[in-house]
């Protein structure tokens, strides 16, 4: 199985020794996401609705790169 590391500026950069996602061709394994704005690297201090929307946007950025 070939593994391709997925990295994008549309999601927060990893802060540890992991990738934003790994694409195996048949599956895409995404790392956990938190409500960090990728353009500022700041944690969003909004409501749970606002934080969830940002997390989903970040995941969408990873998916679009894969």
Coordinates of C-alpha atoms in Angstrom, one line a residue:
X1 CA 0.0 0.0 0.0
X2 CA 1.4 3.4 -1.0
X3 CA 1.0 6.2 1.5
X4 CA 1.0 9.9 0.4
X5 CA 1.3 12.6 3.0
X6 CA -1.2 15.4 2.6
X7 CA -0.2 18.9 3.7
X8 CA -2.0 22.1 2.9
X9 CA -2.0 25.8 4.0
X10 CA -5.9 25.6 4.1
X11 CA -5.7 23.9 7.5
X12 CA -3.5 24.6 10.6
X13 CA 0.0 23.2 10.3
X14 CA 0.7 20.2 12.6
X15 CA 2.3 21.2 15.9
X16 CA 3.8 17.7 16.5
X17 CA 5.3 14.9 14.5
X18 CA 2.2 14.0 12.5
X19 CA 0.6 14.9 9.1
X20 CA -2.6 16.6 8.4
X21 CA -3.7 13.5 6.5
X22 CA -2.4 10.3 4.8
X23 CA -3.8 9.2 1.5
X24 CA -3.6 5.5 0.7
X25 CA -5.5 5.6 -2.5
X26 CA -8.5 3.8 -1.1
X27 CA -8.7 5.6 2.2
X28 CA -7.9 9.1 3.5
X29 CA -6.8 9.2 7.2
X30 CA -7.2 12.7 8.6
X31 CA -5.6 13.9 11.9
X32 CA -7.7 15.5 14.5
X33 CA -8.6 19.2 14.0
X34 CA -9.2 22.0 16.4
X35 CA -10.6 25.5 15.9
X36 CA -7.3 27.1 14.8
X37 CA -7.4 29.7 12.0
X38 CA -4.8 28.5 9.5
X39 CA -4.1 32.1 8.4
X40 CA -3.3 33.4 11.9
X41 CA -2.5 30.2 13.8
X42 CA -4.8 31.6 16.5
X43 CA -7.4 29.5 18.4
X44 CA -11.0 30.8 17.6
X45 CA -12.6 32.0 20.8
X46 CA -16.1 31.9 19.6
X47 CA -19.2 29.8 20.2
X48 CA -19.3 26.0 19.7
X49 CA -21.1 26.7 16.4
X50 CA -18.4 29.0 15.2
X51 CA -15.6 26.6 16.3
X52 CA -17.4 23.7 14.6
X53 CA -17.7 25.7 11.4
X54 CA -14.0 26.4 11.3
X55 CA -13.1 22.8 12.1
X56 CA -15.3 21.7 9.1
X57 CA -13.7 24.3 6.9
X58 CA -10.2 23.1 7.9
X59 CA -11.2 19.5 7.2
X60 CA -12.5 20.6 3.8
X61 CA -9.2 22.2 3.1
X62 CA -7.4 18.9 3.8
X63 CA -9.9 17.0 1.7
X64 CA -9.5 19.4 -1.3
X65 CA -5.7 18.9 -1.2
X66 CA -6.0 15.1 -1.2

